[in-house]
Tab-separated table of C-alpha atoms in Angstrom:
chain	number	residue	atom	x	y	z
A	24	UNK	CA	100.565	67.279	81.938
A	25	UNK	CA	98.708	65.835	78.966
A	26	UNK	CA	95.376	67.100	80.279
A	27	UNK	CA	96.848	70.556	80.769
A	28	UNK	CA	98.056	70.546	77.186
A	29	UNK	CA	94.573	69.599	75.962
A	30	UNK	CA	92.921	72.342	78.021
A	31	UNK	CA	95.382	74.944	76.794
A	32	UNK	CA	94.778	73.898	73.204
A	33	UNK	CA	91.014	74.219	73.680
A	34	UNK	CA	91.468	77.597	75.334
A	35	UNK	CA	93.429	78.772	72.314
A	36	UNK	CA	91.020	77.382	69.729
A	37	UNK	CA	87.698	78.558	71.203
A	38	UNK	CA	88.427	82.301	71.259
A	39	UNK	CA	89.979	81.974	67.804
A	40	UNK	CA	86.751	80.499	66.457
A	41	UNK	CA	84.591	83.093	68.216
A	42	UNK	CA	86.712	86.020	67.082
A	43	UNK	CA	86.692	84.776	63.512
A	44	UNK	CA	82.883	84.879	63.389
A	45	UNK	CA	82.762	88.562	62.410
A	46	UNK	CA	84.576	88.644	59.101
A	47	UNK	CA	83.900	92.226	58.051
A	48	UNK	CA	82.769	95.480	59.638
A	49	UNK	CA	82.443	98.722	57.720
A	50	UNK	CA	81.279	100.827	60.671
A	51	UNK	CA	84.718	102.311	61.186
A	52	UNK	CA	84.910	103.387	57.541
A	53	UNK	CA	83.358	106.698	56.671
A	54	UNK	CA	81.420	106.395	53.421
A	55	UNK	CA	81.400	109.416	51.173
A	56	UNK	CA	79.250	108.797	48.086
A	57	UNK	CA	80.429	112.094	46.607
A	58	UNK	CA	83.976	110.743	46.576
A	59	UNK	CA	82.889	107.545	44.789
A	60	UNK	CA	80.884	109.579	42.305
A	61	UNK	CA	83.822	111.915	41.621
A	62	UNK	CA	86.237	108.972	41.370
A	63	UNK	CA	84.036	107.202	38.815
A	64	UNK	CA	83.557	110.385	36.773
A	65	UNK	CA	87.295	111.096	36.828
A	66	UNK	CA	88.217	107.572	35.767
A	67	UNK	CA	85.585	107.296	33.051
A	68	UNK	CA	85.439	110.807	31.598
A	69	UNK	CA	88.027	113.287	32.889
A	70	UNK	CA	90.986	110.925	32.484
A	71	UNK	CA	89.993	109.894	28.925
A	72	UNK	CA	89.753	113.631	28.084
A	73	UNK	CA	93.304	114.247	29.304
A	74	UNK	CA	94.636	111.112	27.614
A	75	UNK	CA	92.889	111.935	24.349
A	76	UNK	CA	94.468	115.385	24.387
A	77	UNK	CA	97.869	113.817	25.061
A	78	UNK	CA	97.360	111.391	22.176
A	79	UNK	CA	96.286	114.234	19.892
A	80	UNK	CA	99.308	116.276	20.991
A	81	UNK	CA	101.596	113.412	20.014
A	82	UNK	CA	99.834	112.892	16.682
A	83	UNK	CA	99.946	116.620	15.872
A	84	UNK	CA	103.695	116.796	16.569
A	85	UNK	CA	104.162	113.555	14.665
A	86	UNK	CA	102.572	115.040	11.541
A	87	UNK	CA	105.423	117.532	11.308
A	88	UNK	CA	108.121	114.836	11.299
A	89	UNK	CA	106.245	111.841	10.015
A	90	UNK	CA	108.511	111.295	7.022
A	91	UNK	CA	111.431	110.767	9.407
A	92	UNK	CA	110.502	107.366	10.794
A	93	UNK	CA	113.301	107.259	13.332
A	94	UNK	CA	112.460	110.643	14.813
A	95	UNK	CA	108.764	109.727	14.796
A	96	UNK	CA	109.371	106.540	16.782
A	97	UNK	CA	111.588	108.403	19.241
A	98	UNK	CA	108.776	110.905	19.766
A	99	UNK	CA	106.329	108.032	20.256
A	100	UNK	CA	108.575	106.555	22.971
A	101	UNK	CA	108.252	109.713	25.040
A	102	UNK	CA	104.454	109.604	24.925
A	103	UNK	CA	104.072	105.862	25.440
A	104	UNK	CA	106.737	104.678	27.890
A	105	UNK	CA	106.996	101.440	29.794
A	106	UNK	CA	106.078	99.028	27.055
A	107	UNK	CA	102.597	100.438	26.454
A	108	UNK	CA	103.706	101.726	23.085
A	109	UNK	CA	102.092	102.617	19.857
A	110	UNK	CA	101.075	99.390	18.163
A	111	UNK	CA	100.360	100.977	14.813
A	112	UNK	CA	101.720	104.239	13.404
A	113	UNK	CA	100.685	105.481	9.991
A	114	UNK	CA	100.366	108.950	8.505
A	115	UNK	CA	96.626	109.155	9.029
A	116	UNK	CA	96.136	106.740	11.896
A	117	UNK	CA	97.779	105.529	15.088
A	118	UNK	CA	96.730	102.943	17.623
A	119	UNK	CA	97.942	103.274	21.198
A	120	UNK	CA	97.143	101.863	24.602
A	121	UNK	CA	94.600	104.544	25.459
A	122	UNK	CA	92.937	104.767	22.081
A	123	UNK	CA	93.048	105.031	18.334
A	124	UNK	CA	93.485	108.352	16.572
A	125	UNK	CA	92.591	109.263	13.008
A	126	UNK	CA	93.529	112.303	10.930
A	127	UNK	CA	90.370	113.799	9.444
A	128	UNK	CA	90.175	115.589	6.126
A	129	UNK	CA	89.798	119.004	7.791
A	130	UNK	CA	92.977	118.543	9.819
A	131	UNK	CA	91.191	117.646	13.063
A	132	UNK	CA	91.552	114.327	14.837
A	133	UNK	CA	89.050	111.678	15.818
A	134	UNK	CA	90.035	109.825	18.986
A	135	UNK	CA	88.292	106.597	19.946
A	136	UNK	CA	89.225	105.589	23.504
A	137	UNK	CA	90.375	101.965	23.748
A	138	UNK	CA	88.518	101.126	26.914
A	139	UNK	CA	84.784	101.665	26.817
A	140	UNK	CA	83.695	104.437	29.125
A	141	UNK	CA	81.035	103.668	31.680
A	142	UNK	CA	78.067	105.585	32.810
A	143	UNK	CA	78.044	105.910	36.546
A	144	UNK	CA	74.791	104.036	36.964
A	145	UNK	CA	72.988	101.296	35.127
A	146	UNK	CA	69.446	102.543	35.541
A	147	UNK	CA	67.350	101.820	32.563
A	148	UNK	CA	70.034	100.305	30.341
A	149	UNK	CA	71.201	96.742	29.866
A	150	UNK	CA	74.855	97.623	30.138
A	151	UNK	CA	76.743	100.582	31.485
A	152	UNK	CA	79.379	100.322	28.771
A	153	UNK	CA	79.422	103.137	26.235
A	154	UNK	CA	81.060	101.864	23.088
A	155	UNK	CA	79.825	104.418	20.570
A	156	UNK	CA	81.496	107.561	21.911
A	157	UNK	CA	84.613	109.266	20.637
A	158	UNK	CA	86.255	112.660	20.793
A	159	UNK	CA	86.685	115.162	18.002
A	160	UNK	CA	89.924	117.028	18.737
A	161	UNK	CA	90.655	120.277	16.911
A	162	UNK	CA	94.186	121.711	17.179
A	163	UNK	CA	94.037	125.445	17.834
A	164	UNK	CA	97.757	126.111	17.699
A	165	UNK	CA	100.404	126.387	20.430
A	166	UNK	CA	99.569	122.818	21.515
A	167	UNK	CA	96.065	123.812	22.558
A	168	UNK	CA	93.138	121.576	21.637
A	169	UNK	CA	89.384	121.847	21.799
A	170	UNK	CA	87.598	118.560	22.376
A	171	UNK	CA	83.972	117.586	21.907
A	172	UNK	CA	82.242	114.224	22.153
A	173	UNK	CA	80.846	112.581	19.054
A	174	UNK	CA	78.734	109.496	18.563
A	175	UNK	CA	80.369	106.956	16.325
A	176	UNK	CA	79.040	103.698	14.887
A	177	UNK	CA	79.030	101.087	17.612
A	178	UNK	CA	80.857	98.051	16.273
A	179	UNK	CA	79.722	95.958	19.215
A	180	UNK	CA	76.086	96.787	18.672
A	181	UNK	CA	75.358	96.899	22.367
A	182	UNK	CA	75.825	99.036	25.409
A	183	UNK	CA	74.530	102.416	26.398
A	184	UNK	CA	74.444	105.244	23.889
A	185	UNK	CA	76.959	108.027	24.109
A	186	UNK	CA	74.330	110.368	22.719
A	187	UNK	CA	73.035	110.731	26.262
A	188	UNK	CA	76.144	112.622	27.238
A	189	UNK	CA	77.630	115.908	26.141
A	190	UNK	CA	81.343	116.432	26.680
A	191	UNK	CA	83.381	119.444	25.648
A	192	UNK	CA	86.740	120.674	26.844
A	193	UNK	CA	89.761	122.819	26.098
A	194	UNK	CA	93.106	121.259	26.924
A	195	UNK	CA	96.587	122.691	26.561
A	196	UNK	CA	99.924	120.889	26.710
A	197	UNK	CA	103.356	122.195	27.630
A	198	UNK	CA	106.682	120.567	28.357
A	199	UNK	CA	105.613	119.539	31.837
A	200	UNK	CA	101.840	119.318	32.181
A	201	UNK	CA	98.505	118.602	30.573
A	202	UNK	CA	96.070	121.339	31.583
A	203	UNK	CA	92.284	120.997	31.433
A	204	UNK	CA	91.470	124.688	31.075
A	205	UNK	CA	87.736	124.324	30.579
A	206	UNK	CA	85.341	121.427	30.548
A	207	UNK	CA	81.658	120.581	30.544
A	208	UNK	CA	80.675	116.952	31.064
A	209	UNK	CA	76.923	116.374	31.057
A	210	UNK	CA	75.986	112.831	32.016
A	211	UNK	CA	72.603	111.316	32.797
A	212	UNK	CA	73.617	111.209	36.463
A	213	UNK	CA	75.443	114.484	36.971
A	214	UNK	CA	77.154	117.472	35.396
A	215	UNK	CA	80.853	118.222	35.835
A	216	UNK	CA	82.151	121.700	35.055
A	217	UNK	CA	85.502	123.391	35.360
A	218	UNK	CA	86.059	126.123	37.917
A	219	UNK	CA	87.365	129.397	36.545
A	220	UNK	CA	90.910	130.151	37.552
A	221	UNK	CA	91.552	126.610	38.768
A	222	UNK	CA	92.353	124.453	35.762
A	223	UNK	CA	92.915	120.764	36.424
A	224	UNK	CA	96.597	120.022	35.875
A	225	UNK	CA	98.371	116.709	35.570
A	226	UNK	CA	102.038	115.951	34.785
A	227	UNK	CA	102.446	114.961	31.130
A	228	UNK	CA	103.488	111.411	30.316
A	229	UNK	CA	106.650	112.581	28.507
A	230	UNK	CA	107.677	114.439	31.663
A	231	UNK	CA	106.694	112.213	34.572
A	232	UNK	CA	105.513	108.904	33.144
A	233	UNK	CA	101.952	107.639	33.152
A	234	UNK	CA	100.543	109.569	36.125
A	235	UNK	CA	96.855	109.025	36.782
A	236	UNK	CA	95.925	111.548	39.460
A	237	UNK	CA	95.849	115.264	38.811
A	238	UNK	CA	97.855	117.450	41.155
A	239	UNK	CA	95.929	120.725	41.122
A	240	UNK	CA	92.691	122.321	40.013
A	241	UNK	CA	89.023	122.077	40.856
A	242	UNK	CA	85.851	120.701	39.294
A	243	UNK	CA	82.224	121.389	40.220
A	244	UNK	CA	79.837	118.445	40.454
A	245	UNK	CA	76.053	118.662	40.466
A	246	UNK	CA	73.801	115.624	40.539
A	247	UNK	CA	70.931	115.674	38.055
A	248	UNK	CA	67.253	115.531	38.894
A	249	UNK	CA	67.007	112.282	36.951
A	250	UNK	CA	69.460	110.598	39.334
A	251	UNK	CA	67.113	111.145	42.271
A	252	UNK	CA	69.921	112.637	44.328
A	253	UNK	CA	70.276	116.250	45.413
A	254	UNK	CA	73.920	116.991	45.890
A	255	UNK	CA	76.479	119.469	44.633
A	256	UNK	CA	80.099	119.869	45.672
A	257	UNK	CA	83.515	120.962	44.443
A	258	UNK	CA	86.306	118.454	43.954
A	259	UNK	CA	89.772	119.846	44.633
A	260	UNK	CA	92.929	118.166	43.351
A	261	UNK	CA	96.090	118.361	45.428
A	262	UNK	CA	99.422	116.619	45.436
A	263	UNK	CA	98.645	113.167	46.867
A	264	UNK	CA	95.020	113.773	47.860
A	265	UNK	CA	91.681	115.280	46.854
A	266	UNK	CA	89.160	117.350	48.775
A	267	UNK	CA	85.367	117.314	48.737
A	268	UNK	CA	84.249	120.884	49.408
A	269	UNK	CA	80.758	122.017	50.345
A	270	UNK	CA	80.771	125.621	51.461
A	271	UNK	CA	83.217	125.836	54.356
A	272	UNK	CA	83.237	122.064	54.892
A	273	UNK	CA	86.295	120.361	53.428
A	274	UNK	CA	86.828	116.595	53.523
A	275	UNK	CA	90.238	115.210	52.636
A	276	UNK	CA	90.414	111.866	50.788
A	277	UNK	CA	93.023	109.714	49.111
A	278	UNK	CA	94.050	110.550	45.561
A	279	UNK	CA	92.318	108.630	42.792
A	280	UNK	CA	94.081	105.494	41.576
A	281	UNK	CA	94.034	103.955	38.130
A	282	UNK	CA	94.259	100.277	38.924
A	283	UNK	CA	92.191	100.090	42.072
A	284	UNK	CA	88.890	101.808	42.605
A	285	UNK	CA	88.848	102.770	46.271
A	286	UNK	CA	85.642	101.610	47.913
A	287	UNK	CA	86.601	101.870	51.569
A	288	UNK	CA	89.123	103.530	53.799
A	289	UNK	CA	89.641	106.502	51.500
A	290	UNK	CA	88.958	109.297	53.999
A	291	UNK	CA	92.123	110.875	55.400
A	292	UNK	CA	91.508	111.632	59.052
B	3	UNK	CA	142.628	19.731	75.571
B	4	UNK	CA	139.809	17.919	73.860
B	5	UNK	CA	137.584	18.545	76.862
B	6	UNK	CA	138.418	22.254	76.941
B	7	UNK	CA	137.730	22.498	73.231
B	8	UNK	CA	134.476	20.666	73.538
B	9	UNK	CA	133.475	22.784	76.530
B	10	UNK	CA	134.355	25.941	74.645
B	11	UNK	CA	132.440	24.783	71.642
B	12	UNK	CA	129.371	23.933	73.729
B	13	UNK	CA	129.690	27.227	75.577
B	14	UNK	CA	129.839	29.063	72.291
B	15	UNK	CA	126.814	27.194	71.042
B	16	UNK	CA	124.923	28.023	74.204
B	17	UNK	CA	125.943	31.643	73.970
B	18	UNK	CA	124.805	31.860	70.358
B	19	UNK	CA	121.594	30.192	71.265
B	20	UNK	CA	120.961	32.580	74.113
B	21	UNK	CA	121.802	35.557	71.981
B	22	UNK	CA	119.437	34.463	69.220
B	23	UNK	CA	116.696	33.725	71.683
B	24	UNK	CA	117.172	37.156	73.213
B	25	UNK	CA	117.117	38.814	69.808
B	26	UNK	CA	114.025	36.872	68.845
B	27	UNK	CA	112.282	37.927	72.045
B	28	UNK	CA	113.202	41.559	71.366
B	29	UNK	CA	111.879	41.300	67.822
B	30	UNK	CA	108.561	39.868	68.997
B	31	UNK	CA	108.183	42.598	71.627
B	32	UNK	CA	108.922	45.308	69.052
B	33	UNK	CA	106.490	43.873	66.529
B	34	UNK	CA	103.799	43.623	69.163
B	35	UNK	CA	104.392	47.197	70.177
B	36	UNK	CA	104.219	48.363	66.545
B	37	UNK	CA	101.203	46.297	65.594
B	38	UNK	CA	98.246	48.410	64.425
B	39	UNK	CA	94.931	47.378	65.873
B	40	UNK	CA	92.098	47.938	63.404
B	41	UNK	CA	88.880	49.363	64.855
B	42	UNK	CA	85.946	49.441	62.467
B	43	UNK	CA	84.055	52.504	63.609
B	44	UNK	CA	85.049	56.101	64.156
B	45	UNK	CA	82.943	59.057	65.228
B	46	UNK	CA	84.330	62.561	64.806
B	47	UNK	CA	83.454	66.158	65.549
B	48	UNK	CA	85.345	68.873	63.713
B	49	UNK	CA	85.503	72.440	62.530
B	50	UNK	CA	87.432	74.125	59.729
B	51	UNK	CA	89.185	77.316	58.764
B	52	UNK	CA	87.994	78.696	56.482
B	53	UNK	CA	84.432	77.423	56.006
B	54	UNK	CA	83.951	75.993	52.529
B	55	UNK	CA	80.999	78.092	51.334
B	56	UNK	CA	82.587	81.225	52.764
B	57	UNK	CA	85.704	80.524	50.723
B	58	UNK	CA	83.620	80.393	47.544
B	59	UNK	CA	81.521	83.408	48.539
B	60	UNK	CA	78.076	83.625	50.044
B	61	UNK	CA	75.197	84.558	47.742
B	62	UNK	CA	74.099	87.846	49.181
B	63	UNK	CA	71.936	90.347	47.352
B	64	UNK	CA	72.538	93.913	48.448
B	65	UNK	CA	69.390	95.655	49.715
B	66	UNK	CA	70.565	98.797	47.902
B	67	UNK	CA	70.412	99.475	44.210
B	68	UNK	CA	74.139	99.300	43.553
B	69	UNK	CA	73.617	100.305	39.937
B	70	UNK	CA	72.188	103.735	40.670
B	71	UNK	CA	73.461	106.960	42.142
B	72	UNK	CA	70.493	107.065	44.501
B	73	UNK	CA	71.424	103.573	45.730
B	74	UNK	CA	75.019	104.690	46.253
B	75	UNK	CA	73.910	107.643	48.394
B	76	UNK	CA	71.378	105.548	50.296
B	77	UNK	CA	73.910	102.831	51.161
B	78	UNK	CA	76.262	105.439	52.644
B	79	UNK	CA	73.767	105.932	55.496
B	80	UNK	CA	74.320	102.315	56.581
B	81	UNK	CA	77.237	100.114	57.555
B	82	UNK	CA	77.673	96.369	57.100
B	83	UNK	CA	78.725	93.660	59.480
B	84	UNK	CA	79.343	90.260	57.945
B	85	UNK	CA	79.463	87.102	60.046
B	86	UNK	CA	79.995	83.403	59.589
B	87	UNK	CA	79.127	80.653	62.015
B	88	UNK	CA	82.146	78.695	60.879
B	89	UNK	CA	81.640	75.128	59.681
B	90	UNK	CA	80.838	72.350	62.126
B	91	UNK	CA	80.819	68.684	61.141
B	92	UNK	CA	79.793	65.325	62.529
B	93	UNK	CA	81.469	62.385	60.847
B	94	UNK	CA	81.352	58.625	60.807
B	95	UNK	CA	84.007	56.363	59.313
B	96	UNK	CA	83.701	52.679	58.632
B	97	UNK	CA	87.074	50.969	58.164
B	98	UNK	CA	86.758	48.049	55.813
B	99	UNK	CA	90.438	47.250	56.123
B	100	UNK	CA	93.469	48.922	57.544
B	101	UNK	CA	93.802	50.735	54.220
B	102	UNK	CA	90.310	51.426	52.889
B	103	UNK	CA	87.399	53.163	54.517
B	104	UNK	CA	84.234	55.102	53.834
B	105	UNK	CA	83.778	58.457	55.535
B	106	UNK	CA	80.434	60.218	55.775
B	107	UNK	CA	79.806	63.611	57.292
B	108	UNK	CA	77.098	66.139	57.945
B	109	UNK	CA	78.212	69.766	58.052
B	110	UNK	CA	76.506	73.040	58.763
B	111	UNK	CA	77.663	76.514	57.873
B	112	UNK	CA	75.824	79.837	57.927
B	113	UNK	CA	76.790	83.318	56.894
B	114	UNK	CA	74.875	86.518	57.453
B	115	UNK	CA	75.303	90.234	56.877
B	116	UNK	CA	73.621	92.917	58.955
B	117	UNK	CA	72.979	96.362	57.525
B	118	UNK	CA	72.692	98.911	60.318
B	119	UNK	CA	71.834	102.607	60.274
B	120	UNK	CA	74.850	104.738	61.046
B	121	UNK	CA	72.725	107.295	62.918
B	122	UNK	CA	71.449	104.930	65.630
B	123	UNK	CA	72.939	101.451	64.896
B	124	UNK	CA	69.438	100.083	64.309
B	125	UNK	CA	69.258	96.926	62.210
B	126	UNK	CA	67.762	97.814	58.837
B	127	UNK	CA	68.169	94.584	56.870
B	128	UNK	CA	69.814	91.171	57.047
B	129	UNK	CA	71.002	88.710	54.420
B	130	UNK	CA	71.305	85.072	55.403
B	131	UNK	CA	72.905	82.190	53.522
B	132	UNK	CA	73.077	78.760	55.217
B	133	UNK	CA	74.118	75.284	54.094
B	134	UNK	CA	73.437	71.841	55.551
B	135	UNK	CA	75.638	69.381	53.663
B	136	UNK	CA	75.962	65.621	53.556
B	137	UNK	CA	79.068	64.216	51.913
B	138	UNK	CA	80.214	60.613	51.390
B	139	UNK	CA	83.916	60.071	50.780
B	140	UNK	CA	86.255	57.311	49.827
B	141	UNK	CA	89.135	57.254	52.307
B	142	UNK	CA	92.581	55.692	52.176
B	143	UNK	CA	94.592	55.279	55.367
B	144	UNK	CA	98.033	54.957	53.928
B	145	UNK	CA	100.085	55.118	57.099
B	146	UNK	CA	99.009	53.194	60.146
B	147	UNK	CA	100.687	53.029	63.496
B	148	UNK	CA	99.131	52.458	66.890
B	149	UNK	CA	99.240	56.159	67.733
B	150	UNK	CA	99.438	57.876	64.348
B	151	UNK	CA	97.560	57.436	61.092
B	152	UNK	CA	97.824	59.397	57.879
B	153	UNK	CA	95.039	59.415	55.336
B	154	UNK	CA	93.465	61.060	52.326
B	155	UNK	CA	89.894	61.214	51.137
B	156	UNK	CA	87.654	62.669	48.454
B	157	UNK	CA	83.910	62.712	48.215
B	158	UNK	CA	80.773	64.258	46.851
B	159	UNK	CA	77.395	64.985	48.279
B	160	UNK	CA	74.540	67.396	48.450
B	161	UNK	CA	73.807	70.651	50.269
B	162	UNK	CA	70.493	72.032	51.389
B	163	UNK	CA	70.774	75.806	51.009
B	164	UNK	CA	68.465	78.223	52.775
B	165	UNK	CA	68.775	81.955	52.206
B	166	UNK	CA	66.887	85.205	52.546
B	167	UNK	CA	67.506	88.849	51.665
B	168	UNK	CA	65.667	91.659	53.449
B	169	UNK	CA	64.667	94.978	51.976
B	170	UNK	CA	65.931	98.039	53.793
B	171	UNK	CA	63.659	98.898	56.671
B	172	UNK	CA	62.165	95.436	56.920
B	173	UNK	CA	64.612	93.331	58.918
B	174	UNK	CA	63.595	89.704	59.149
B	175	UNK	CA	60.802	90.159	56.638
B	176	UNK	CA	62.713	89.029	53.582
B	177	UNK	CA	61.330	86.154	51.590
B	178	UNK	CA	62.887	82.775	52.423
B	179	UNK	CA	64.306	80.569	49.675
B	180	UNK	CA	65.556	76.980	49.565
B	181	UNK	CA	67.746	75.208	47.085
B	182	UNK	CA	69.695	71.977	46.614
B	183	UNK	CA	73.316	72.193	45.539
B	184	UNK	CA	76.321	70.050	44.840
B	185	UNK	CA	78.814	69.469	47.655
B	186	UNK	CA	82.310	68.070	47.395
B	187	UNK	CA	85.468	67.806	49.423
B	188	UNK	CA	89.035	66.802	48.592
B	189	UNK	CA	91.456	66.291	51.469
B	190	UNK	CA	94.911	65.213	50.317
B	191	UNK	CA	96.268	64.728	53.793
B	192	UNK	CA	94.987	64.203	57.297
B	193	UNK	CA	96.597	62.934	60.479
B	194	UNK	CA	95.111	61.373	63.600
B	195	UNK	CA	96.962	61.102	66.878
B	196	UNK	CA	95.697	58.756	69.539
B	197	UNK	CA	94.138	55.371	69.895
B	198	UNK	CA	90.540	55.067	71.020
B	199	UNK	CA	90.252	58.796	71.612
B	200	UNK	CA	92.143	60.817	69.090
B	201	UNK	CA	92.669	64.282	67.762
B	202	UNK	CA	93.056	65.003	64.088
B	203	UNK	CA	93.966	67.698	61.596
B	204	UNK	CA	93.454	67.893	57.842
B	205	UNK	CA	94.357	70.008	54.843
B	206	UNK	CA	91.715	70.190	52.180
B	207	UNK	CA	89.634	72.103	49.676
B	208	UNK	CA	85.924	71.918	49.112
B	209	UNK	CA	82.470	73.006	50.133
B	210	UNK	CA	82.976	71.781	53.684
B	211	UNK	CA	86.215	73.586	54.404
B	212	UNK	CA	89.039	75.149	52.466
B	213	UNK	CA	92.235	75.163	54.458
B	214	UNK	CA	92.633	73.373	57.776
B	215	UNK	CA	90.144	71.274	59.681
B	216	UNK	CA	90.679	69.864	63.117
B	217	UNK	CA	88.688	67.934	65.659
B	218	UNK	CA	88.410	64.967	67.983
B	219	UNK	CA	87.126	61.453	67.510
B	220	UNK	CA	86.404	58.113	69.100
B	221	UNK	CA	87.165	54.689	67.711
B	222	UNK	CA	85.386	51.520	68.681
């Protein structure tokens, strides 16, 4: 009886030890570098564009009621829900979770994103962080804004230079959505451009909370010669997923997430 | 009457005497049965889940340039399989007293990652990270019964680390490196069951194992 118990224990332990030898296997996961590239570009450049427009939209509407502090704070609550509120709110400056905004003398805004943006690769630079880039946002009326990147003094004195990138966009806001009507994002690694007739649309924070993924629209990606990669594709946004499109080939993948950068298991079969 | 009383008294005395003698005999038998017999030497063989170095992370260097777009696209043409040998230990304990002991062990653990081409499953590169560790520990056996002992120990030592990282397309050709590193193990609780031949299990944290270890041993 005792011997049987010992043998059974050994029989249970040995296969457990053998099966635990392989701790990871990525063969079953399909790797799509285009998806990772698009995810990084969306997180580091497209999302800050949309958030900067949202911040500028709040600050523009705030200017009209700024003398009424109570109404101004109520407006701020709709743009910054869930505790991630405005930490500072003055007539010419506001500091929020996604960035700081300043009122310029010509009536435009300067937005400095809070979190440093990152170039997609680290080739040739000590750090991928870009601390010296901001957005000049010009209100064009009817809650429509034109955005262009500007190089600002880098208070950290380190990191990659934003001068290597060129970013311009036109964003409009309505009661429900933030719409990226046009954009051109030129990075050392690739170029991202809007697709005519398919603006990237995302629910506005005052309508649906802090939503990260866009729900419709398309963007064209083309890798640069400098990157050493020849690839071009169209990224399609859909409700709950994205598509990587090359000609007639369409690959469906999970929607981009803010807090977790998907590295594996993102292809929807 | 006097005789009956005397007889009763003597009978009572005898009965008490017999009862006490019986109780005393029972006490001696119990104490003998519960007496712990100290054996000076113990040899053990064990393994652990999870291996200690695995729990802290192996030092692999990716064969792809993770910081570049070209590296990202290149790595997509390969898949990874990561393995660990588990940790296997030989130990020797010298029991100074029932309470205090010194425990020494030699452990080996090895992890490796294979990078294989997706097109034909051919091995393209391999990273290897192995550790041969010697640890000396101070051990306290704080519960001792003939069949069961409970103990705790903590110790430090040294690990001989050997590792290599291949470039893609050159499996097995990566340069080999060696290094010496600190090793340590803290095991708050362990239990042995048995007398001369025993099984044991431990809970601990360190470079030998982090989690549960179990094995068999021999006392002499």
